[in-house]
Amino acid sequence: MTDARLQDGFRAHQAGDLDKAERLYRDVLTADRSNFDALYLLGYVHLQRGQCEAAERRIGEALTINPRSVDASFNRARALMNLGRHMEALSCLDRAVSIRPGIPDLLLTRGNVLLALNRAAEALASYDEAIAAKPDFPEAWNNRGNALADLHRLDEALSSYERMLAARPSDVGALHHRALTLLELKRYEEAAHGFADVLKAQPAFPYARGNLLYSRLNACDWDGLERERGDISARLKAGERVVTPIQHAAFSSSLEDQLQAARIWAADKYPAAETLWREEAYRNDRIRVAYLSADFHSHATAALMAGVFEHHDRERFQTVAMSFGPDDGSDMRARLVAAFDSFVDVRDKSDGEVAALLRQRKVDIAVDLKGYTQDARPGILAHRAAPLQVGYLGFPGTMGVDYIDYIIADRTVIPAGHEPFYSEKIAYLPDTYQANDAKRRISQSALARRDLGLPEEAFVFCCFNNNFKIMPAIFAIWMELLAAVEGSVLWLLQDNAAAARNLQREAAARGIAPERLIFAQRTNLDAHLARHRLADLFLDTLPYNAHTSASDALWAGLPVVTCLGETFAGRVAASLSRAVGLPELVTESLGDYEALALRLARDPAMLSALKAKLAHNRATHPLFDTARFTRNLEAAYIVMLERHRQTLPPAHFALSDLAPSADGGAASLA
């Protein structure tokens, strides 16, 4: 650095006078366009100002002169990361690490890039290298926890966050990561305390308030619930990042608030990215449909959808699975792999890379089966990877984004008048929106009530919904039913010890002996379906209904009493009951819900007749007719694609409103 102007610029730079430094660096470059130091330092000024495109360009020019500069490679990588160009950033960091191995900050940043690329195992190795070089490195311990969390190695992730917090006890980000891990470990009471600590440190910390309430709901801790609901609603209206959409659906009956929660979450986490589809007209010989999910294994979504994948018309449709979840080696995984024309494991690919694959394959319709549920990756479709992008099944609500064109629904879950609360156009199926697999096996093992801790002669009410769906108003009705039906019991899912303890305490407070609440452990699907036959009546929840749980009960022959809610999540069981020909089990008020459940418990002949009707309808009505459902779903895809080929924008449509085609579908391709 022999040029006096360069030295003066460097001193100004060190003093924080970026304007003067930039002017002097540019003076140097006027005289010598290939001066490495001036190019690099000018690029660094741009980086400090957040001018990442200019920074990347200038530092890139400097690297053509001195490609072995580790500092230049590192800072160009930082600029590229901010621009979302993570593969290029990784290339820069790999080069820097090859020149100077063992530098902790380089290894940390390399791990961060790998994590952004969804390559968590490689990120973990990079963090471990950083820690080996610098054991007292809090940021590396924290980010190591993030990588382990992505790999679902949750206990190890928790230990890493503890190491971070040992060095920095008040670090709010680490406190939040630790609480999130406790939540995923189902240590709900500890998670709630953790989120409370986050809010004490930073009252507006994004999503901590929603996470706190959700943790407490999972533990069935309802203290202050109405106050928290109101507070979260007010904060949503103010545009705050307060709750995730899927958590909000658990306790909200407001369509307006749910749309707002989705918009805020999407804008924060999954904004529209660079468009990959350039409006080319695909003319594939078959309609190419790609299904995107993390659940192509033993999972509730797979249990519902497996039959649909198998029933697709292979002469008209070519199906692709984009799987970003684990391979559990199960029979279901093998069945799903066989069901698709192409099954692609994209766990280790970034959202952009998966989107590019969809584009390369000329996919006509990309169907996201996750929405905003756990392990979802909406960022893939944020790249507009296909001409038509559809949300279906996994998430019961709107995504709140422009890049999802349609949501699959029916007239029950999204009735007339609800359309303004959905950013998508609505494709209405004629029977029910929910797929079901008619091949689901029910264990034939002989089960007796005593085997599962149930009284032999008592009336057994049951609800196998997740514990977070149980709300005080519904629970109060359940206790009234137990009080009114002598000797009856309530059979619930044992999700966590805290919930069981709190529910038993709530029962006692209402004058019901705690032992009249009996808890069922989780088990495999065959056995779970079989044990429904030991219950007498399924009681649904509100504002979030039974979804797959309702299908399970109806498939096993157990009637479901439900109450029609205000939102998609609160109307699913009604959709299913109507599709199986039992609309009489759908009530429209909690008073009617309680009265119907009590009448059925007291009238064995009426209940027996309902069960006989369900047994008959299971084989004759649309709910479990997988082939019929698949034809309807395909007809919806055809309508979407025909509109697209006619250069018409997406629009609401109902298959039942369309004239049938000659082959029985609602529409046909031109």
PDB file of N, CA, C and O in Angstrom, residues 280-343:
ATOM      1  N   GLU A 280     -43.133 -19.733 -20.575  1.00  0.00           N
ATOM      2  CA  GLU A 280     -43.098 -20.609 -21.747  1.00  0.00           C
ATOM      3  C   GLU A 280     -44.368 -21.466 -21.770  1.00  0.00           C
ATOM      4  O   GLU A 280     -44.925 -21.804 -20.727  1.00  0.00           O
ATOM      5  N   ALA A 281     -44.800 -21.841 -22.933  1.00  0.00           N
ATOM      6  CA  ALA A 281     -45.953 -22.731 -23.092  1.00  0.00           C
ATOM      7  C   ALA A 281     -45.449 -24.168 -23.177  1.00  0.00           C
ATOM      8  O   ALA A 281     -44.800 -24.553 -24.150  1.00  0.00           O
ATOM      9  N   TYR A 282     -45.717 -24.940 -22.150  1.00  0.00           N
ATOM     10  CA  TYR A 282     -45.328 -26.351 -22.176  1.00  0.00           C
ATOM     11  C   TYR A 282     -46.366 -27.133 -22.989  1.00  0.00           C
ATOM     12  O   TYR A 282     -47.571 -26.900 -22.867  1.00  0.00           O
ATOM     13  N   ARG A 283     -45.908 -28.087 -23.775  1.00  0.00           N
ATOM     14  CA  ARG A 283     -46.811 -28.986 -24.483  1.00  0.00           C
ATOM     15  C   ARG A 283     -46.368 -30.415 -24.224  1.00  0.00           C
ATOM     16  O   ARG A 283     -45.942 -31.138 -25.117  1.00  0.00           O
ATOM     17  N   ASN A 284     -46.448 -30.795 -22.953  1.00  0.00           N
ATOM     18  CA  ASN A 284     -46.079 -32.153 -22.570  1.00  0.00           C
ATOM     19  C   ASN A 284     -47.113 -33.141 -23.094  1.00  0.00           C
ATOM     20  O   ASN A 284     -48.296 -32.807 -23.238  1.00  0.00           O
ATOM     21  N   ASP A 285     -46.681 -34.369 -23.368  1.00  0.00           N
ATOM     22  CA  ASP A 285     -47.625 -35.375 -23.853  1.00  0.00           C
ATOM     23  C   ASP A 285     -48.616 -35.787 -22.771  1.00  0.00           C
ATOM     24  O   ASP A 285     -49.732 -36.222 -23.066  1.00  0.00           O
ATOM     25  N   ARG A 286     -48.194 -35.666 -21.497  1.00  0.00           N
ATOM     26  CA  ARG A 286     -49.088 -35.887 -20.358  1.00  0.00           C
ATOM     27  C   ARG A 286     -48.963 -34.682 -19.421  1.00  0.00           C
ATOM     28  O   ARG A 286     -47.940 -33.996 -19.419  1.00  0.00           O
ATOM     29  N   ILE A 287     -49.989 -34.455 -18.632  1.00  0.00           N
ATOM     30  CA  ILE A 287     -49.943 -33.351 -17.669  1.00  0.00           C
ATOM     31  C   ILE A 287     -48.958 -33.729 -16.566  1.00  0.00           C
ATOM     32  O   ILE A 287     -49.112 -34.771 -15.909  1.00  0.00           O
ATOM     33  N   ARG A 288     -47.973 -32.902 -16.372  1.00  0.00           N
ATOM     34  CA  ARG A 288     -46.944 -33.196 -15.374  1.00  0.00           C
ATOM     35  C   ARG A 288     -47.297 -32.512 -14.055  1.00  0.00           C
ATOM     36  O   ARG A 288     -47.326 -31.280 -13.968  1.00  0.00           O
ATOM     37  N   VAL A 289     -47.551 -33.336 -13.046  1.00  0.00           N
ATOM     38  CA  VAL A 289     -47.916 -32.844 -11.719  1.00  0.00           C
ATOM     39  C   VAL A 289     -46.826 -33.255 -10.745  1.00  0.00           C
ATOM     40  O   VAL A 289     -46.493 -34.443 -10.635  1.00  0.00           O
ATOM     41  N   ALA A 290     -46.264 -32.284 -10.042  1.00  0.00           N
ATOM     42  CA  ALA A 290     -45.256 -32.566  -9.015  1.00  0.00           C
ATOM     43  C   ALA A 290     -45.864 -32.305  -7.646  1.00  0.00           C
ATOM     44  O   ALA A 290     -46.484 -31.258  -7.414  1.00  0.00           O
ATOM     45  N   TYR A 291     -45.708 -33.270  -6.754  1.00  0.00           N
ATOM     46  CA  TYR A 291     -46.150 -33.118  -5.370  1.00  0.00           C
ATOM     47  C   TYR A 291     -44.918 -32.870  -4.499  1.00  0.00           C
ATOM     48  O   TYR A 291     -43.945 -33.633  -4.548  1.00  0.00           O
ATOM     49  N   LEU A 292     -44.973 -31.817  -3.691  1.00  0.00           N
ATOM     50  CA  LEU A 292     -43.852 -31.431  -2.840  1.00  0.00           C
ATOM     51  C   LEU A 292     -44.219 -31.680  -1.386  1.00  0.00           C
ATOM     52  O   LEU A 292     -45.249 -31.190  -0.898  1.00  0.00           O
ATOM     53  N   SER A 293     -43.372 -32.449  -0.675  1.00  0.00           N
ATOM     54  CA  SER A 293     -43.689 -32.745   0.722  1.00  0.00           C
ATOM     55  C   SER A 293     -42.471 -33.276   1.463  1.00  0.00           C
ATOM     56  O   SER A 293     -41.553 -33.838   0.859  1.00  0.00           O
ATOM     57  N   ALA A 294     -42.501 -33.097   2.786  1.00  0.00           N
ATOM     58  CA  ALA A 294     -41.537 -33.747   3.674  1.00  0.00           C
ATOM     59  C   ALA A 294     -42.116 -35.028   4.258  1.00  0.00           C
ATOM     60  O   ALA A 294     -41.458 -35.685   5.068  1.00  0.00           O
ATOM     61  N   ASP A 295     -43.322 -35.409   3.827  1.00  0.00           N
ATOM     62  CA  ASP A 295     -44.077 -36.464   4.509  1.00  0.00           C
ATOM     63  C   ASP A 295     -44.244 -37.743   3.697  1.00  0.00           C
ATOM     64  O   ASP A 295     -45.181 -38.511   3.925  1.00  0.00           O
ATOM     65  N   PHE A 296     -43.330 -37.996   2.777  1.00  0.00           N
ATOM     66  CA  PHE A 296     -43.412 -39.229   1.997  1.00  0.00           C
ATOM     67  C   PHE A 296     -42.778 -40.380   2.773  1.00  0.00           C
ATOM     68  O   PHE A 296     -41.764 -40.954   2.391  1.00  0.00           O
ATOM     69  N   HIS A 297     -43.399 -40.703   3.904  1.00  0.00           N
ATOM     70  CA  HIS A 297     -42.967 -41.812   4.770  1.00  0.00           C
ATOM     71  C   HIS A 297     -44.160 -42.131   5.669  1.00  0.00           C
ATOM     72  O   HIS A 297     -45.289 -41.779   5.331  1.00  0.00           O
ATOM     73  N   SER A 298     -43.939 -42.786   6.775  1.00  0.00           N
ATOM     74  CA  SER A 298     -45.058 -43.101   7.677  1.00  0.00           C
ATOM     75  C   SER A 298     -45.536 -41.816   8.347  1.00  0.00           C
ATOM     76  O   SER A 298     -44.979 -41.372   9.359  1.00  0.00           O
ATOM     77  N   HIS A 299     -46.545 -41.232   7.786  1.00  0.00           N
ATOM     78  CA  HIS A 299     -47.035 -39.930   8.244  1.00  0.00           C
ATOM     79  C   HIS A 299     -48.512 -39.827   7.886  1.00  0.00           C
ATOM     80  O   HIS A 299     -48.994 -40.487   6.969  1.00  0.00           O
ATOM     81  N   ALA A 300     -49.237 -38.982   8.606  1.00  0.00           N
ATOM     82  CA  ALA A 300     -50.678 -38.855   8.372  1.00  0.00           C
ATOM     83  C   ALA A 300     -50.989 -38.435   6.940  1.00  0.00           C
ATOM     84  O   ALA A 300     -51.933 -38.941   6.320  1.00  0.00           O
ATOM     85  N   THR A 301     -50.203 -37.502   6.392  1.00  0.00           N
ATOM     86  CA  THR A 301     -50.453 -37.066   5.017  1.00  0.00           C
ATOM     87  C   THR A 301     -50.281 -38.216   4.042  1.00  0.00           C
ATOM     88  O   THR A 301     -51.078 -38.390   3.115  1.00  0.00           O
ATOM     89  N   ALA A 302     -49.246 -39.020   4.239  1.00  0.00           N
ATOM     90  CA  ALA A 302     -49.028 -40.173   3.360  1.00  0.00           C
ATOM     91  C   ALA A 302     -50.177 -41.169   3.481  1.00  0.00           C
ATOM     92  O   ALA A 302     -50.622 -41.749   2.476  1.00  0.00           O
ATOM     93  N   ALA A 303     -50.669 -41.359   4.700  1.00  0.00           N
ATOM     94  CA  ALA A 303     -51.778 -42.298   4.904  1.00  0.00           C
ATOM     95  C   ALA A 303     -53.020 -41.860   4.138  1.00  0.00           C
ATOM     96  O   ALA A 303     -53.792 -42.695   3.653  1.00  0.00           O
ATOM     97  N   LEU A 304     -53.226 -40.548   4.012  1.00  0.00           N
ATOM     98  CA  LEU A 304     -54.376 -40.044   3.260  1.00  0.00           C
ATOM     99  C   LEU A 304     -54.156 -40.099   1.754  1.00  0.00           C
ATOM    100  O   LEU A 304     -55.066 -40.404   0.988  1.00  0.00           O
ATOM    101  N   MET A 305     -52.932 -39.794   1.304  1.00  0.00           N
ATOM    102  CA  MET A 305     -52.681 -39.548  -0.117  1.00  0.00           C
ATOM    103  C   MET A 305     -52.169 -40.749  -0.902  1.00  0.00           C
ATOM    104  O   MET A 305     -52.180 -40.712  -2.140  1.00  0.00           O
ATOM    105  N   ALA A 306     -51.701 -41.788  -0.252  1.00  0.00           N
ATOM    106  CA  ALA A 306     -51.055 -42.892  -0.976  1.00  0.00           C
ATOM    107  C   ALA A 306     -51.946 -43.449  -2.079  1.00  0.00           C
ATOM    108  O   ALA A 306     -51.492 -43.696  -3.214  1.00  0.00           O
ATOM    109  N   GLY A 307     -53.201 -43.643  -1.775  1.00  0.00           N
ATOM    110  CA  GLY A 307     -54.114 -44.191  -2.776  1.00  0.00           C
ATOM    111  C   GLY A 307     -54.321 -43.266  -3.964  1.00  0.00           C
ATOM    112  O   GLY A 307     -54.470 -43.730  -5.103  1.00  0.00           O
ATOM    113  N   VAL A 308     -54.324 -41.962  -3.715  1.00  0.00           N
ATOM    114  CA  VAL A 308     -54.471 -40.999  -4.816  1.00  0.00           C
ATOM    115  C   VAL A 308     -53.287 -41.112  -5.767  1.00  0.00           C
ATOM    116  O   VAL A 308     -53.458 -41.154  -6.994  1.00  0.00           O
ATOM    117  N   PHE A 309     -52.093 -41.155  -5.213  1.00  0.00           N
ATOM    118  CA  PHE A 309     -50.912 -41.279  -6.062  1.00  0.00           C
ATOM    119  C   PHE A 309     -51.001 -42.535  -6.933  1.00  0.00           C
ATOM    120  O   PHE A 309     -50.639 -42.523  -8.107  1.00  0.00           O
ATOM    121  N   GLU A 310     -51.503 -43.611  -6.353  1.00  0.00           N
ATOM    122  CA  GLU A 310     -51.615 -44.876  -7.092  1.00  0.00           C
ATOM    123  C   GLU A 310     -52.734 -44.840  -8.139  1.00  0.00           C
ATOM    124  O   GLU A 310     -52.640 -45.538  -9.155  1.00  0.00           O
ATOM    125  N   HIS A 311     -53.771 -44.048  -7.894  1.00  0.00           N
ATOM    126  CA  HIS A 311     -54.923 -44.030  -8.790  1.00  0.00           C
ATOM    127  C   HIS A 311     -54.812 -43.013  -9.922  1.00  0.00           C
ATOM    128  O   HIS A 311     -55.699 -42.963 -10.786  1.00  0.00           O
ATOM    129  N   HIS A 312     -53.770 -42.208  -9.943  1.00  0.00           N
ATOM    130  CA  HIS A 312     -53.655 -41.238 -11.031  1.00  0.00           C
ATOM    131  C   HIS A 312     -53.682 -41.945 -12.386  1.00  0.00           C
ATOM    132  O   HIS A 312     -53.096 -43.020 -12.563  1.00  0.00           O
ATOM    133  N   ASP A 313     -54.363 -41.328 -13.321  1.00  0.00           N
ATOM    134  CA  ASP A 313     -54.481 -41.858 -14.680  1.00  0.00           C
ATOM    135  C   ASP A 313     -53.151 -41.675 -15.398  1.00  0.00           C
ATOM    136  O   ASP A 313     -52.806 -40.563 -15.822  1.00  0.00           O
ATOM    137  N   ARG A 314     -52.406 -42.765 -15.554  1.00  0.00           N
ATOM    138  CA  ARG A 314     -51.063 -42.681 -16.120  1.00  0.00           C
ATOM    139  C   ARG A 314     -51.063 -42.323 -17.615  1.00  0.00           C
ATOM    140  O   ARG A 314     -50.040 -41.920 -18.148  1.00  0.00           O
ATOM    141  N   GLU A 315     -52.203 -42.475 -18.253  1.00  0.00           N
ATOM    142  CA  GLU A 315     -52.258 -42.090 -19.659  1.00  0.00           C
ATOM    143  C   GLU A 315     -52.366 -40.577 -19.828  1.00  0.00           C
ATOM    144  O   GLU A 315     -51.985 -40.039 -20.862  1.00  0.00           O
ATOM    145  N   ARG A 316     -52.874 -39.908 -18.799  1.00  0.00           N
ATOM    146  CA  ARG A 316     -53.075 -38.459 -18.910  1.00  0.00           C
ATOM    147  C   ARG A 316     -52.160 -37.664 -17.983  1.00  0.00           C
ATOM    148  O   ARG A 316     -51.940 -36.464 -18.222  1.00  0.00           O
ATOM    149  N   PHE A 317     -51.669 -38.317 -16.937  1.00  0.00           N
ATOM    150  CA  PHE A 317     -50.876 -37.601 -15.942  1.00  0.00           C
ATOM    151  C   PHE A 317     -49.536 -38.287 -15.717  1.00  0.00           C
ATOM    152  O   PHE A 317     -49.454 -39.523 -15.656  1.00  0.00           O
ATOM    153  N   GLN A 318     -48.504 -37.481 -15.576  1.00  0.00           N
ATOM    154  CA  GLN A 318     -47.180 -37.947 -15.190  1.00  0.00           C
ATOM    155  C   GLN A 318     -46.875 -37.322 -13.833  1.00  0.00           C
ATOM    156  O   GLN A 318     -46.875 -36.097 -13.692  1.00  0.00           O
ATOM    157  N   THR A 319     -46.622 -38.145 -12.842  1.00  0.00           N
ATOM    158  CA  THR A 319     -46.487 -37.634 -11.482  1.00  0.00           C
ATOM    159  C   THR A 319     -45.047 -37.703 -11.001  1.00  0.00           C
ATOM    160  O   THR A 319     -44.322 -38.654 -11.283  1.00  0.00           O
ATOM    161  N   VAL A 320     -44.668 -36.676 -10.251  1.00  0.00           N
ATOM    162  CA  VAL A 320     -43.323 -36.566  -9.689  1.00  0.00           C
ATOM    163  C   VAL A 320     -43.452 -36.264  -8.205  1.00  0.00           C
ATOM    164  O   VAL A 320     -44.258 -35.411  -7.805  1.00  0.00           O
ATOM    165  N   ALA A 321     -42.683 -36.948  -7.381  1.00  0.00           N
ATOM    166  CA  ALA A 321     -42.585 -36.609  -5.959  1.00  0.00           C
ATOM    167  C   ALA A 321     -41.289 -35.855  -5.732  1.00  0.00           C
ATOM    168  O   ALA A 321     -40.218 -36.316  -6.138  1.00  0.00           O
ATOM    169  N   MET A 322     -41.380 -34.690  -5.117  1.00  0.00           N
ATOM    170  CA  MET A 322     -40.207 -33.952  -4.656  1.00  0.00           C
ATOM    171  C   MET A 322     -40.191 -34.096  -3.137  1.00  0.00           C
ATOM    172  O   MET A 322     -40.943 -33.440  -2.425  1.00  0.00           O
ATOM    173  N   SER A 323     -39.338 -34.991  -2.654  1.00  0.00           N
ATOM    174  CA  SER A 323     -39.347 -35.379  -1.248  1.00  0.00           C
ATOM    175  C   SER A 323     -38.214 -34.699  -0.497  1.00  0.00           C
ATOM    176  O   SER A 323     -37.040 -34.936  -0.786  1.00  0.00           O
ATOM    177  N   PHE A 324     -38.560 -33.863   0.476  1.00  0.00           N
ATOM    178  CA  PHE A 324     -37.524 -33.229   1.285  1.00  0.00           C
ATOM    179  C   PHE A 324     -37.621 -33.647   2.754  1.00  0.00           C
ATOM    180  O   PHE A 324     -37.172 -32.941   3.655  1.00  0.00           O
ATOM    181  N   GLY A 325     -38.205 -34.833   2.979  1.00  0.00           N
ATOM    182  CA  GLY A 325     -38.249 -35.409   4.316  1.00  0.00           C
ATOM    183  C   GLY A 325     -37.423 -36.674   4.392  1.00  0.00           C
ATOM    184  O   GLY A 325     -36.800 -37.093   3.412  1.00  0.00           O
ATOM    185  N   PRO A 326     -37.417 -37.326   5.553  1.00  0.00           N
ATOM    186  CA  PRO A 326     -36.557 -38.502   5.748  1.00  0.00           C
ATOM    187  C   PRO A 326     -37.076 -39.742   5.033  1.00  0.00           C
ATOM    188  O   PRO A 326     -38.273 -39.872   4.757  1.00  0.00           O
ATOM    189  N   ASP A 327     -36.170 -40.635   4.743  1.00  0.00           N
ATOM    190  CA  ASP A 327     -36.505 -41.986   4.278  1.00  0.00           C
ATOM    191  C   ASP A 327     -36.485 -42.873   5.505  1.00  0.00           C
ATOM    192  O   ASP A 327     -35.427 -43.192   6.038  1.00  0.00           O
ATOM    193  N   ASP A 328     -37.671 -43.252   5.992  1.00  0.00           N
ATOM    194  CA  ASP A 328     -37.743 -44.036   7.229  1.00  0.00           C
ATOM    195  C   ASP A 328     -37.673 -45.542   6.980  1.00  0.00           C
ATOM    196  O   ASP A 328     -37.785 -46.330   7.920  1.00  0.00           O
ATOM    197  N   GLY A 329     -37.496 -45.938   5.713  1.00  0.00           N
ATOM    198  CA  GLY A 329     -37.381 -47.357   5.420  1.00  0.00           C
ATOM    199  C   GLY A 329     -38.657 -48.144   5.620  1.00  0.00           C
ATOM    200  O   GLY A 329     -38.634 -49.379   5.634  1.00  0.00           O
ATOM    201  N   SER A 330     -39.777 -47.456   5.738  1.00  0.00           N
ATOM    202  CA  SER A 330     -41.046 -48.121   6.043  1.00  0.00           C
ATOM    203  C   SER A 330     -41.699 -48.692   4.793  1.00  0.00           C
ATOM    204  O   SER A 330     -41.336 -48.364   3.658  1.00  0.00           O
ATOM    205  N   ASP A 331     -42.690 -49.543   5.025  1.00  0.00           N
ATOM    206  CA  ASP A 331     -43.494 -50.057   3.913  1.00  0.00           C
ATOM    207  C   ASP A 331     -44.192 -48.907   3.184  1.00  0.00           C
ATOM    208  O   ASP A 331     -44.341 -48.936   1.955  1.00  0.00           O
ATOM    209  N   MET A 332     -44.631 -47.904   3.936  1.00  0.00           N
ATOM    210  CA  MET A 332     -45.280 -46.759   3.310  1.00  0.00           C
ATOM    211  C   MET A 332     -44.318 -46.033   2.378  1.00  0.00           C
ATOM    212  O   MET A 332     -44.700 -45.651   1.260  1.00  0.00           O
ATOM    213  N   ARG A 333     -43.082 -45.858   2.790  1.00  0.00           N
ATOM    214  CA  ARG A 333     -42.105 -45.204   1.921  1.00  0.00           C
ATOM    215  C   ARG A 333     -41.952 -45.992   0.614  1.00  0.00           C
ATOM    216  O   ARG A 333     -41.961 -45.412  -0.482  1.00  0.00           O
ATOM    217  N   ALA A 334     -41.816 -47.296   0.730  1.00  0.00           N
ATOM    218  CA  ALA A 334     -41.661 -48.123  -0.472  1.00  0.00           C
ATOM    219  C   ALA A 334     -42.900 -48.028  -1.360  1.00  0.00           C
ATOM    220  O   ALA A 334     -42.795 -47.955  -2.593  1.00  0.00           O
ATOM    221  N   ARG A 335     -44.059 -48.004  -0.741  1.00  0.00           N
ATOM    222  CA  ARG A 335     -45.304 -47.894  -1.507  1.00  0.00           C
ATOM    223  C   ARG A 335     -45.363 -46.571  -2.262  1.00  0.00           C
ATOM    224  O   ARG A 335     -45.755 -46.526  -3.437  1.00  0.00           O
ATOM    225  N   LEU A 336     -44.958 -45.497  -1.613  1.00  0.00           N
ATOM    226  CA  LEU A 336     -45.003 -44.181  -2.242  1.00  0.00           C
ATOM    227  C   LEU A 336     -44.000 -44.080  -3.385  1.00  0.00           C
ATOM    228  O   LEU A 336     -44.311 -43.526  -4.447  1.00  0.00           O
ATOM    229  N   VAL A 337     -42.803 -44.586  -3.180  1.00  0.00           N
ATOM    230  CA  VAL A 337     -41.797 -44.553  -4.241  1.00  0.00           C
ATOM    231  C   VAL A 337     -42.334 -45.252  -5.488  1.00  0.00           C
ATOM    232  O   VAL A 337     -42.172 -44.778  -6.619  1.00  0.00           O
ATOM    233  N   ALA A 338     -43.017 -46.382  -5.277  1.00  0.00           N
ATOM    234  CA  ALA A 338     -43.557 -47.145  -6.401  1.00  0.00           C
ATOM    235  C   ALA A 338     -44.748 -46.444  -7.064  1.00  0.00           C
ATOM    236  O   ALA A 338     -45.043 -46.683  -8.238  1.00  0.00           O
ATOM    237  N   ALA A 339     -45.419 -45.567  -6.318  1.00  0.00           N
ATOM    238  CA  ALA A 339     -46.651 -44.957  -6.825  1.00  0.00           C
ATOM    239  C   ALA A 339     -46.401 -43.844  -7.836  1.00  0.00           C
ATOM    240  O   ALA A 339     -47.291 -43.521  -8.633  1.00  0.00           O
ATOM    241  N   PHE A 340     -45.222 -43.256  -7.814  1.00  0.00           N
ATOM    242  CA  PHE A 340     -44.934 -42.116  -8.691  1.00  0.00           C
ATOM    243  C   PHE A 340     -44.190 -42.560  -9.942  1.00  0.00           C
ATOM    244  O   PHE A 340     -43.439 -43.530  -9.929  1.00  0.00           O
ATOM    245  N   ASP A 341     -44.361 -41.792 -11.002  1.00  0.00           N
ATOM    246  CA  ASP A 341     -43.540 -42.011 -12.187  1.00  0.00           C
ATOM    247  C   ASP A 341     -42.081 -41.685 -11.893  1.00  0.00           C
ATOM    248  O   ASP A 341     -41.178 -42.301 -12.445  1.00  0.00           O
ATOM    249  N   SER A 342     -41.879 -40.699 -11.019  1.00  0.00           N
ATOM    250  CA  SER A 342     -40.519 -40.291 -10.660  1.00  0.00           C
ATOM    251  C   SER A 342     -40.526 -39.837  -9.210  1.00  0.00           C
ATOM    252  O   SER A 342     -41.403 -39.057  -8.808  1.00  0.00           O
ATOM    253  N   PHE A 343     -39.576 -40.338  -8.436  1.00  0.00           N
ATOM    254  CA  PHE A 343     -39.477 -39.986  -7.017  1.00  0.00           C
ATOM    255  C   PHE A 343     -38.093 -39.394  -6.790  1.00  0.00           C
ATOM    256  O   PHE A 343     -37.077 -40.071  -6.963  1.00  0.00           O
TER     257      PHE A 343
END
